[in-house]
Amino acid sequence: MTIRFDQLGSAVLRTEYAVRGPVPTRAQQLEREGREIIFCNIGNPQAFEQKPLTYPRQVLALCQYPGLMTEAPGIFPEDVIATARAVLEGTRYGLGAYSDSTGVRFIREAVGAFIQERDGIETNAEAIYLTDGASKGVQGALRLLISGPQDGIMIPLPQYPLYSATVTLYEGQQVGYYLDEGHDWKLSREMLDESLKQATDSGIKVRAICVINPGNPTGAVLDCANISMVIDFAREHDLAILADEVYQENVYLQGDRFLSFAKVMVEKGERDVSLFSFHSCSKGFLGECGLRGGYMEVRNIPPDVLAQLTKLQSVALCANLTGQVATYCMVRPPKPGEPSYPLYAQERDSVLGELRKRAVLLAEGLNRIPGIQCNVVAGAMYAFPRITLPAGRTDLEYCMALLERTGICVVPGSGFGQLPGTAHFRTTILPPTDKIRVVVERLSAFHASYR
Amino acid sequence: MTIRFDQLGSAVLRTEYAVRGPVPTRAQQLEREGREIIFCNIGNPQAFEQKPLTYPRQVLALCQYPGLMTEAPGIFPEDVIATARAVLEGTRYGLGAYSDSTGVRFIREAVGAFIQERDGIETNAEAIYLTDGASKGVQGALRLLISGPQDGIMIPLPQYPLYSATVTLYEGQQVGYYLDEGHDWKLSREMLDESLKQATDSGIKVRAICVINPGNPTGAVLDCANISMVIDFAREHDLAILADEVYQENVYLQGDRFLSFAKVMVEKGERDVSLFSFHSCSKGFLGECGLRGGYMEVRNIPPDVLAQLTKLQSVALCANLTGQVATYCMVRPPKPGEPSYPLYAQERDSVLGELRKRAVLLAEGLNRIPGIQCNVVAGAMYAFPRITLPAGRTDLEYCMALLERTGICVVPGSGFGQLPGTAHFRTTILPPTDKIRVVVERLSAFHASYR
C-alpha cells in the first residue's frame, strides 16, 4: 500500500505557510489555464520587472566561468575582475566545491567587516553563518531553541508565516504578541508582558522572541528605545532574540533609519541575552530571491551551543556557493572611486526610489477605497490593510473571490495573525506604478461589490 | 542568561554527522595552524583539482549576466547561447526570482524527459521536485514519513550519515540492516527480514527503507534482481522506498550498469509501493557540489500526500535557481552534432576515466597493507576498508591518530555503522594519482606502527 494521508504526522499537517497557501495555489492554476494574474502574494522583486544590479551579476558570471577574464578581455570593469579574483582565491576552489558548513571563511570575514562598518561594533567570523536565504538561518536557530513540546517562541502578530510554520513543524508552542495597528504597528512592553504571562500561566516555557524589523507584513521601523525595551524584556525573562533584519535597506520615511539589534545590544553592554540576527540578498535593492543568499550572525552564545548549531548546518553540507558570493557582493559593494561605483549607485538609488514611490502610491490608493484602511508603509515591501467584511465572511473567502474576479493574488490576514474580529490582507508594494494603479482600481471596484 | 548547552533538545544533541564530525573538525583546526591536510573525508571533487565542465559553467555565466550575449559575441558556442536563452525564457525571470516551490516547471519537465530517456518509462513533471542538492530532498521525504517516535526508517549499515542524522533529528527510529562485506557488500533478503523483525518485535512501525545505489560508502552496484527483491520486500511490508541514486554515473566495473528503482518498479507493474528517488549535480562527472543542485522524483504517492510535501518545500520558498539550472544542464547535456558536444564528451570521459583508475589504484594499494582489507570499489566515490585494530582501540582513535601523524583526514567506520567487532574507515577515491600514492604510503607506515 502506498503512503496515505492519514499516516502523516500532525506537525506536518498543521504546518501552514500562507504566502504559498491556498490562494497562491489557486492563482497558479488559473495562470496555467491562461488567466493573467498579478502575483502580489510574495516579495519577489525580479518577477515585477526589477532588473538585477549589474555589479553582483558580473562578479557571479566571472566566478562561474573564470575563462571570461582572458577570453573576453575588456568586457568587465577592473574592479569586477579584481573582486572575482579575490572571491576565487578566497573560496579556494571556486563555486563548485562544498565550503565549510558555516560558509566560506573569507566571505564570513567580509560579513563581519560589513556589520562592523554599519554598526561600529566588533564582530567575529566564527559567529557568522552563511545560509540559503535568511529562511534557512531562522530555521536553524529555531531548531536549536525548541527542545520540547512546552518550549514557546514569541512571534509578532501579524508575522511572516515562516515563523509560525517552523515553530509548528518543530512542535514548539507559538506565543503571539500583538502589534498595535492603531499606533502604526508599534510594539509595546504591555503587549509583550501580557503575552508572556498568558503563555507562562498555561505552562509554556518561553525560550525566545522573534522581532521583524522593518516589519513584515507591517512595514513598521523600530527606533532605539523600542529595540532597547525588547532587549530588557528578553534579559528579564531569559529569552533569546531572533532579529529578522532582511528589510534593513527598505526604509522609506524621512527621519526613520534602520538600527540593528546587535548595535543596540553592544551599546547597552548587554552580554546575557543571546541574539540571532538575519540578513538576506533577496530584499533590499538587490532583490536576488532566486540566488538564495543570506547570513545569520549570533552573539552571546557559548561555544558548546554554537558547535551544535554548526553541526546542524553540516548535515546538508553548506549553503549554495553562488548565494554565498552574492552575499559577498551585498556586504562588499563597489566604493566611491571604483569603476563600477557610478552605475551601482545609480541602479541602487533607482530601485529604492521606485519602492519609496510605490509604498506611498499603494497606501494612498488603498486608503481612498471605502472600507479599506492602511497604515503608512514605513519600510519593507508590503502593505497590510484592514478590510471591512460583510458579516459571516472570512478574509480567505475575500481573497479567493478577489483572485477569481480580478486576477489579483494577495494573502489573507489570517495567514499572518490578526486581532480577533479584524480582517486584513497582505500585498506587496512591488508592482510597477502602472500596475499598482490597476491593482487599486480593480480592488476598489471589487471591494464595493463584495457582499 | 544566554542559551546554555543543558537547555538543548535531545534530538539536536544526539544528531551526528561524521563526515563533518570530530576528525574533520580537528583537521580544519590543524590546517588553520599551517599543517597540510589531505581531506579524504568528503566527496568534494573540485577540491581535488577536478575542473568544472565547460558547458554548464558557460550556460550559467550567460544566465547570470545575459548582457554577455551581445557584449561579448562569439565567445560562447551557439548551443550554449541557445540553451541560456531557453533557460531564461523557461524560468521567466532568470536566476533572481523565486520559482515555484517545487522548482521551475521547464526544468522539471527536462528532468522528466531525462528519466524517460534513461529508463524508457513515463514521467510527470508534477512529481518532480528540484532541491538544493539531494540532501534537502531526502530530508523532505523523511520529514513526511516520520509521523511519531515509533516510526522506523530502515537504513543500510554502513550508510551515508545524512540518513541517521536526519532520522535522529526528526525523532524517528533508525532501523539498520547490514550489508554483507564478505560478498562485496551485497544486500540480502535475509538481512532485511531479520532487521524488520527485530524492529517490529520491539514495537517500531517501520515506514520506509533507504537504499543507496551505487552504495555510499560501499561502492556496491545493485543488479535488477536485487532491486526487484527490495521492491517486493517493501510491498509485502507496506514500506516506502527512498532510492539514493546520486552516484548513478559512477559505475566502474565492466559489465555493471546502473539501473534505477523507478525503471524496475515500472517494469514490474508495481503501483502499491511509494518511491522517492534522488539525484544530484554534486557527484557523477559534474562534481558541482557547491552549486547545490539536485532533484527528487516520486512515484505512487497520492495527490493529497504530494500536496503536503510541496507545502513543506514552500516554507523556505524554493531551491536556489543556479542549482536548478545546473540540474537542467545535467539532464539536458549537449548532444552529438551540437558545437559543445566534442569538448563536453572529452571532459566527461576524462573525469570518469580518472575516477575508474583511482578506484582501482586505491583499493589495490589498501589491500597491500597488512591488516587492511578492501572490497573492490565498483561504484560511487569511496573505499570503506576493514582495519585490524589493537585490542581496546576504536576506529575514531585510529582515524584521529592517522590525522595527527600523517595529515590524512578520513572518517571512522562507526560514523557509518558496521558489524559489532569490526572496524573500518571511509576515504574518497578522489585524490589525484600521485596523491593517492602518498595516501597509501603514509597509511601503510602509520598502520604498521599503530599500537
mmCIF file of C-alpha atoms in Angstrom, chain A residues 7-275:
data_model
loop_
_atom_site.group_PDB
_atom_site.id
_atom_site.type_symbol
_atom_site.label_atom_id
_atom_site.label_comp_id
_atom_site.label_asym_id
_atom_site.label_seq_id
_atom_site.Cartn_x
_atom_site.Cartn_y
_atom_site.Cartn_z
ATOM 1 C CA GLN A 7 -0.471 8.311 8.130
ATOM 2 C CA LEU A 8 1.091 11.755 8.076
ATOM 3 C CA GLY A 9 2.224 13.368 11.312
ATOM 4 C CA SER A 10 0.203 16.115 12.910
ATOM 5 C CA ALA A 11 3.153 18.563 12.882
ATOM 6 C CA VAL A 12 3.392 18.249 9.104
ATOM 7 C CA LEU A 13 -0.364 18.553 8.657
ATOM 8 C CA ARG A 14 -0.694 21.550 10.969
ATOM 9 C CA THR A 15 2.141 23.492 9.309
ATOM 10 C CA GLU A 16 0.759 26.386 7.273
ATOM 11 C CA TYR A 17 2.605 28.806 5.031
ATOM 12 C CA ALA A 18 0.012 31.180 3.658
ATOM 13 C CA VAL A 19 2.373 33.073 1.331
ATOM 14 C CA ARG A 20 2.254 29.956 -0.806
ATOM 15 C CA GLY A 21 -1.046 28.681 0.584
ATOM 16 C CA PRO A 22 -4.480 28.086 -0.961
ATOM 17 C CA VAL A 23 -4.875 31.498 -2.655
ATOM 18 C CA PRO A 24 -1.496 31.461 -4.474
ATOM 19 C CA THR A 25 -2.003 27.792 -5.333
ATOM 20 C CA ARG A 26 -5.319 28.613 -6.967
ATOM 21 C CA ALA A 27 -3.668 31.574 -8.722
ATOM 22 C CA GLN A 28 -1.038 29.310 -10.284
ATOM 23 C CA GLN A 29 -3.770 27.022 -11.503
ATOM 24 C CA LEU A 30 -5.666 29.938 -13.077
ATOM 25 C CA GLU A 31 -2.474 31.159 -14.702
ATOM 26 C CA ARG A 32 -1.859 27.754 -16.230
ATOM 27 C CA GLU A 33 -5.366 27.949 -17.652
ATOM 28 C CA GLY A 34 -4.452 31.213 -19.388
ATOM 29 C CA ARG A 35 -5.627 33.884 -16.913
ATOM 30 C CA GLU A 36 -3.382 36.880 -16.353
ATOM 31 C CA ILE A 37 -2.524 37.020 -12.650
ATOM 32 C CA ILE A 38 -0.840 39.816 -10.697
ATOM 33 C CA PHE A 39 1.119 37.960 -8.019
ATOM 34 C CA CYS A 40 1.079 40.347 -5.046
ATOM 35 C CA ASN A 41 1.406 37.466 -2.592
ATOM 36 C CA ILE A 42 5.155 37.404 -2.348
ATOM 37 C CA GLY A 43 8.096 39.805 -2.166
ATOM 38 C CA ASN A 44 9.708 38.683 -5.418
ATOM 39 C CA PRO A 45 11.046 41.917 -6.984
ATOM 40 C CA GLN A 46 12.545 40.473 -10.166
ATOM 41 C CA ALA A 47 9.174 38.953 -11.050
ATOM 42 C CA PHE A 48 7.972 42.601 -11.197
ATOM 43 C CA GLU A 49 10.427 43.820 -13.804
ATOM 44 C CA GLN A 50 13.113 44.834 -11.278
ATOM 45 C CA LYS A 51 16.454 44.315 -13.047
ATOM 46 C CA PRO A 52 19.280 42.614 -11.186
ATOM 47 C CA LEU A 53 22.106 45.015 -10.323
ATOM 48 C CA THR A 54 24.973 44.812 -12.787
ATOM 49 C CA TYR A 55 27.860 44.533 -10.332
ATOM 50 C CA PRO A 56 26.968 41.325 -8.473
ATOM 51 C CA ARG A 57 25.864 39.634 -11.690
ATOM 52 C CA GLN A 58 29.138 40.460 -13.429
ATOM 53 C CA VAL A 59 31.112 39.121 -10.478
ATOM 54 C CA LEU A 60 28.999 35.960 -10.443
ATOM 55 C CA ALA A 61 29.364 35.417 -14.202
ATOM 56 C CA LEU A 62 33.150 35.621 -13.867
ATOM 57 C CA CYS A 63 33.158 33.244 -10.901
ATOM 58 C CA GLN A 64 31.031 30.764 -12.843
ATOM 59 C CA TYR A 65 33.307 30.909 -15.833
ATOM 60 C CA PRO A 66 36.688 32.452 -14.973
ATOM 61 C CA GLY A 67 37.845 31.833 -18.556
ATOM 62 C CA LEU A 68 35.997 35.043 -19.446
ATOM 63 C CA MET A 69 38.777 37.059 -17.854
ATOM 64 C CA THR A 70 41.125 36.058 -20.660
ATOM 65 C CA GLU A 71 38.635 35.126 -23.393
ATOM 66 C CA ALA A 72 36.677 38.369 -23.227
ATOM 67 C CA PRO A 73 39.133 40.975 -22.011
ATOM 68 C CA GLY A 74 37.805 44.489 -21.646
ATOM 69 C CA ILE A 75 34.195 43.385 -21.183
ATOM 70 C CA PHE A 76 34.049 43.828 -17.418
ATOM 71 C CA PRO A 77 35.355 46.739 -15.328
ATOM 72 C CA GLU A 78 38.621 46.225 -13.498
ATOM 73 C CA ASP A 79 37.101 46.209 -10.032
ATOM 74 C CA VAL A 80 34.682 43.438 -11.077
ATOM 75 C CA ILE A 81 37.621 41.357 -12.253
ATOM 76 C CA ALA A 82 39.570 42.096 -9.084
ATOM 77 C CA THR A 83 36.586 41.113 -6.946
ATOM 78 C CA ALA A 84 36.054 37.881 -8.896
ATOM 79 C CA ARG A 85 39.739 37.045 -8.481
ATOM 80 C CA ALA A 86 39.541 37.730 -4.764
ATOM 81 C CA VAL A 87 36.455 35.537 -4.464
ATOM 82 C CA LEU A 88 38.026 32.684 -6.418
ATOM 83 C CA GLU A 89 41.087 32.857 -4.228
ATOM 84 C CA GLY A 90 39.057 33.272 -1.050
ATOM 85 C CA THR A 91 36.843 30.275 -1.790
ATOM 86 C CA ARG A 92 39.977 28.293 -2.858
ATOM 87 C CA TYR A 93 38.041 26.088 -5.305
ATOM 88 C CA GLY A 94 35.526 28.493 -6.811
ATOM 89 C CA LEU A 95 31.786 27.851 -6.833
ATOM 90 C CA GLY A 96 31.876 24.096 -7.402
ATOM 91 C CA ALA A 97 33.200 22.729 -4.114
ATOM 92 C CA TYR A 98 31.490 22.383 -0.747
ATOM 93 C CA SER A 99 32.616 25.099 1.643
ATOM 94 C CA ASP A 100 32.865 24.818 5.409
ATOM 95 C CA SER A 101 29.433 24.104 6.899
ATOM 96 C CA THR A 102 29.265 27.684 8.164
ATOM 97 C CA GLY A 103 30.254 29.077 4.764
ATOM 98 C CA VAL A 104 33.438 30.340 3.113
ATOM 99 C CA ARG A 105 35.590 31.957 5.785
ATOM 100 C CA PHE A 106 36.678 34.804 3.517
ATOM 101 C CA ILE A 107 33.019 35.736 2.984
ATOM 102 C CA ARG A 108 32.177 35.403 6.666
ATOM 103 C CA GLU A 109 35.009 37.824 7.358
ATOM 104 C CA ALA A 110 33.544 40.252 4.818
ATOM 105 C CA VAL A 111 30.155 39.981 6.528
ATOM 106 C CA GLY A 112 31.897 40.745 9.807
ATOM 107 C CA ALA A 113 33.544 43.828 8.297
ATOM 108 C CA PHE A 114 30.169 44.966 6.918
ATOM 109 C CA ILE A 115 28.483 44.751 10.320
ATOM 110 C CA GLN A 116 31.453 46.453 11.911
ATOM 111 C CA GLU A 117 31.227 49.346 9.477
ATOM 112 C CA ARG A 118 27.425 49.569 9.649
ATOM 113 C CA ASP A 119 27.213 49.448 13.435
ATOM 114 C CA GLY A 120 30.630 50.436 14.746
ATOM 115 C CA ILE A 121 30.864 47.242 16.792
ATOM 116 C CA GLU A 122 33.264 44.317 16.883
ATOM 117 C CA THR A 123 32.446 41.115 15.051
ATOM 118 C CA ASN A 124 33.759 37.567 14.858
ATOM 119 C CA ALA A 125 33.729 35.483 11.672
ATOM 120 C CA GLU A 126 33.226 32.347 13.779
ATOM 121 C CA ALA A 127 29.815 33.660 14.856
ATOM 122 C CA ILE A 128 28.635 34.211 11.287
ATOM 123 C CA TYR A 129 26.818 31.544 9.267
ATOM 124 C CA LEU A 130 26.181 31.841 5.552
ATOM 125 C CA THR A 131 22.754 30.436 4.748
ATOM 126 C CA ASP A 132 20.476 29.688 1.746
ATOM 127 C CA GLY A 133 18.499 32.912 2.207
ATOM 128 C CA ALA A 134 17.512 34.092 5.674
ATOM 129 C CA SER A 135 14.808 31.406 5.972
ATOM 130 C CA LYS A 136 17.306 28.613 6.480
ATOM 131 C CA GLY A 137 19.080 30.614 9.178
ATOM 132 C CA VAL A 138 15.820 31.198 11.036
ATOM 133 C CA GLN A 139 15.019 27.503 10.816
ATOM 134 C CA GLY A 140 18.458 26.610 12.204
ATOM 135 C CA ALA A 141 18.039 28.954 15.173
ATOM 136 C CA LEU A 142 14.532 27.692 15.955
ATOM 137 C CA ARG A 143 15.671 24.068 15.643
ATOM 138 C CA LEU A 144 18.280 24.810 18.297
ATOM 139 C CA LEU A 145 15.878 26.663 20.595
ATOM 140 C CA ILE A 146 12.883 24.317 20.578
ATOM 141 C CA SER A 147 13.886 21.420 22.791
ATOM 142 C CA GLY A 148 10.439 20.032 23.610
ATOM 143 C CA PRO A 149 6.694 20.497 23.179
ATOM 144 C CA GLN A 150 6.386 23.037 26.007
ATOM 145 C CA ASP A 151 9.014 25.377 24.583
ATOM 146 C CA GLY A 152 7.427 28.586 23.340
ATOM 147 C CA ILE A 153 8.587 31.133 20.798
ATOM 148 C CA MET A 154 7.136 34.636 20.887
ATOM 149 C CA ILE A 155 6.089 35.798 17.451
ATOM 150 C CA PRO A 156 4.616 39.148 16.434
ATOM 151 C CA LEU A 157 1.020 39.203 15.220
ATOM 152 C CA PRO A 158 0.848 39.876 12.373
ATOM 153 C CA GLN A 159 4.052 37.952 11.484
ATOM 154 C CA TYR A 160 5.790 36.483 8.496
ATOM 155 C CA PRO A 161 4.479 32.876 8.418
ATOM 156 C CA LEU A 162 7.951 31.340 8.156
ATOM 157 C CA TYR A 163 7.930 31.712 11.948
ATOM 158 C CA SER A 164 4.582 30.081 12.687
ATOM 159 C CA ALA A 165 5.239 27.336 10.118
ATOM 160 C CA THR A 166 8.638 26.481 11.540
ATOM 161 C CA VAL A 167 7.536 26.531 15.184
ATOM 162 C CA THR A 168 4.656 24.209 14.282
ATOM 163 C CA LEU A 169 6.884 21.878 12.277
ATOM 164 C CA TYR A 170 9.390 21.672 15.139
ATOM 165 C CA GLU A 171 6.494 21.043 17.540
ATOM 166 C CA GLY A 172 7.049 24.028 19.763
ATOM 167 C CA GLN A 173 4.432 26.473 21.027
ATOM 168 C CA GLN A 174 3.659 29.638 19.132
ATOM 169 C CA VAL A 175 3.223 32.543 21.571
ATOM 170 C CA GLY A 176 1.806 35.505 19.699
ATOM 171 C CA TYR A 177 2.211 39.120 20.786
ATOM 172 C CA TYR A 178 0.091 41.749 19.082
ATOM 173 C CA LEU A 179 1.446 44.805 17.314
ATOM 174 C CA ASP A 180 -0.657 47.912 17.747
ATOM 175 C CA GLU A 181 -2.377 48.750 14.458
ATOM 176 C CA GLY A 182 -3.791 51.949 15.930
ATOM 177 C CA HIS A 183 -0.239 53.226 16.535
ATOM 178 C CA ASP A 184 1.456 52.322 13.255
ATOM 179 C CA TRP A 185 2.003 48.715 14.305
ATOM 180 C CA LYS A 186 4.282 49.700 17.183
ATOM 181 C CA LEU A 187 5.447 47.120 19.635
ATOM 182 C CA SER A 188 4.716 47.804 23.299
ATOM 183 C CA ARG A 189 6.050 46.428 26.559
ATOM 184 C CA GLU A 190 2.461 45.899 27.759
ATOM 185 C CA MET A 191 1.701 43.597 24.849
ATOM 186 C CA LEU A 192 4.885 41.627 25.450
ATOM 187 C CA ASP A 193 4.203 41.255 29.177
ATOM 188 C CA GLU A 194 0.641 40.193 28.604
ATOM 189 C CA SER A 195 1.553 37.612 26.001
ATOM 190 C CA LEU A 196 4.361 36.152 28.100
ATOM 191 C CA LYS A 197 2.161 35.958 31.187
ATOM 192 C CA GLN A 198 -0.589 34.113 29.356
ATOM 193 C CA ALA A 199 1.909 31.622 27.957
ATOM 194 C CA THR A 200 3.644 31.072 31.289
ATOM 195 C CA ASP A 201 0.296 30.631 33.038
ATOM 196 C CA SER A 202 -0.594 27.857 30.650
ATOM 197 C CA GLY A 203 2.646 26.005 31.347
ATOM 198 C CA ILE A 204 4.699 27.131 28.382
ATOM 199 C CA LYS A 205 8.415 27.769 28.869
ATOM 200 C CA VAL A 206 9.089 30.730 26.591
ATOM 201 C CA ARG A 207 12.556 30.458 25.066
ATOM 202 C CA ALA A 208 12.838 33.273 22.565
ATOM 203 C CA ILE A 209 11.208 36.292 20.991
ATOM 204 C CA CYS A 210 11.200 36.963 17.248
ATOM 205 C CA VAL A 211 11.211 40.542 16.023
ATOM 206 C CA ILE A 212 10.949 41.550 12.381
ATOM 207 C CA ASN A 213 12.464 44.988 11.765
ATOM 208 C CA PRO A 214 11.473 46.608 9.446
ATOM 209 C CA GLY A 215 8.236 44.690 9.895
ATOM 210 C CA ASN A 216 6.787 42.066 7.598
ATOM 211 C CA PRO A 217 3.899 42.455 6.860
ATOM 212 C CA THR A 218 3.526 45.706 8.802
ATOM 213 C CA GLY A 219 6.373 47.832 7.416
ATOM 214 C CA ALA A 220 6.989 49.368 10.860
ATOM 215 C CA VAL A 221 10.549 50.527 11.626
ATOM 216 C CA LEU A 222 11.703 50.192 15.252
ATOM 217 C CA ASP A 223 13.541 53.004 16.979
ATOM 218 C CA CYS A 224 16.335 52.698 19.521
ATOM 219 C CA ALA A 225 14.036 52.884 22.546
ATOM 220 C CA ASN A 226 11.828 50.115 21.149
ATOM 221 C CA ILE A 227 14.790 47.822 20.480
ATOM 222 C CA SER A 228 16.266 48.565 23.875
ATOM 223 C CA MET A 229 12.934 47.737 25.505
ATOM 224 C CA VAL A 230 12.840 44.339 23.759
ATOM 225 C CA ILE A 231 16.385 43.584 24.916
ATOM 226 C CA ASP A 232 15.483 44.444 28.526
ATOM 227 C CA PHE A 233 12.371 42.288 28.295
ATOM 228 C CA ALA A 234 14.449 39.386 26.917
ATOM 229 C CA ARG A 235 17.037 39.700 29.688
ATOM 230 C CA GLU A 236 14.429 39.828 32.437
ATOM 231 C CA HIS A 237 12.798 36.658 31.173
ATOM 232 C CA ASP A 238 15.841 34.695 29.924
ATOM 233 C CA LEU A 239 14.784 34.834 26.297
ATOM 234 C CA ALA A 240 16.932 34.679 23.199
ATOM 235 C CA ILE A 241 16.179 37.206 20.455
ATOM 236 C CA LEU A 242 15.718 36.402 16.777
ATOM 237 C CA ALA A 243 16.090 39.666 14.856
ATOM 238 C CA ASP A 244 14.871 39.381 11.272
ATOM 239 C CA GLU A 245 16.552 42.345 9.605
ATOM 240 C CA VAL A 246 16.206 41.376 5.955
ATOM 241 C CA TYR A 247 14.480 44.657 5.078
ATOM 242 C CA GLN A 248 17.197 46.853 6.597
ATOM 243 C CA GLU A 249 17.731 48.733 3.313
ATOM 244 C CA ASN A 250 13.976 49.211 2.793
ATOM 245 C CA VAL A 251 13.266 52.238 4.989
ATOM 246 C CA TYR A 252 11.156 54.863 3.254
ATOM 247 C CA LEU A 253 10.218 57.672 5.634
ATOM 248 C CA GLN A 254 12.381 60.711 6.091
ATOM 249 C CA GLY A 255 13.756 60.663 9.638
ATOM 250 C CA ASP A 256 13.458 56.894 10.095
ATOM 251 C CA ARG A 257 16.590 54.824 9.968
ATOM 252 C CA PHE A 258 17.395 51.190 10.453
ATOM 253 C CA LEU A 259 19.111 50.249 13.710
ATOM 254 C CA SER A 260 20.295 46.722 14.285
ATOM 255 C CA PHE A 261 19.635 44.743 17.446
ATOM 256 C CA ALA A 262 23.357 43.921 17.518
ATOM 257 C CA LYS A 263 24.320 47.600 17.687
ATOM 258 C CA VAL A 264 21.841 48.495 20.418
ATOM 259 C CA MET A 265 22.808 45.401 22.371
ATOM 260 C CA VAL A 266 26.528 46.145 22.247
ATOM 261 C CA GLU A 267 25.981 49.807 23.097
ATOM 262 C CA LYS A 268 23.930 48.774 26.145
ATOM 263 C CA GLY A 269 26.764 46.449 27.151
ATOM 264 C CA GLU A 270 24.311 43.572 27.176
ATOM 265 C CA ARG A 271 26.054 40.181 27.460
ATOM 266 C CA ASP A 272 23.337 37.996 28.893
ATOM 267 C CA VAL A 273 20.902 37.878 26.008
ATOM 268 C CA SER A 274 21.576 35.501 23.113
ATOM 269 C CA LEU A 275 20.973 37.133 19.749
#
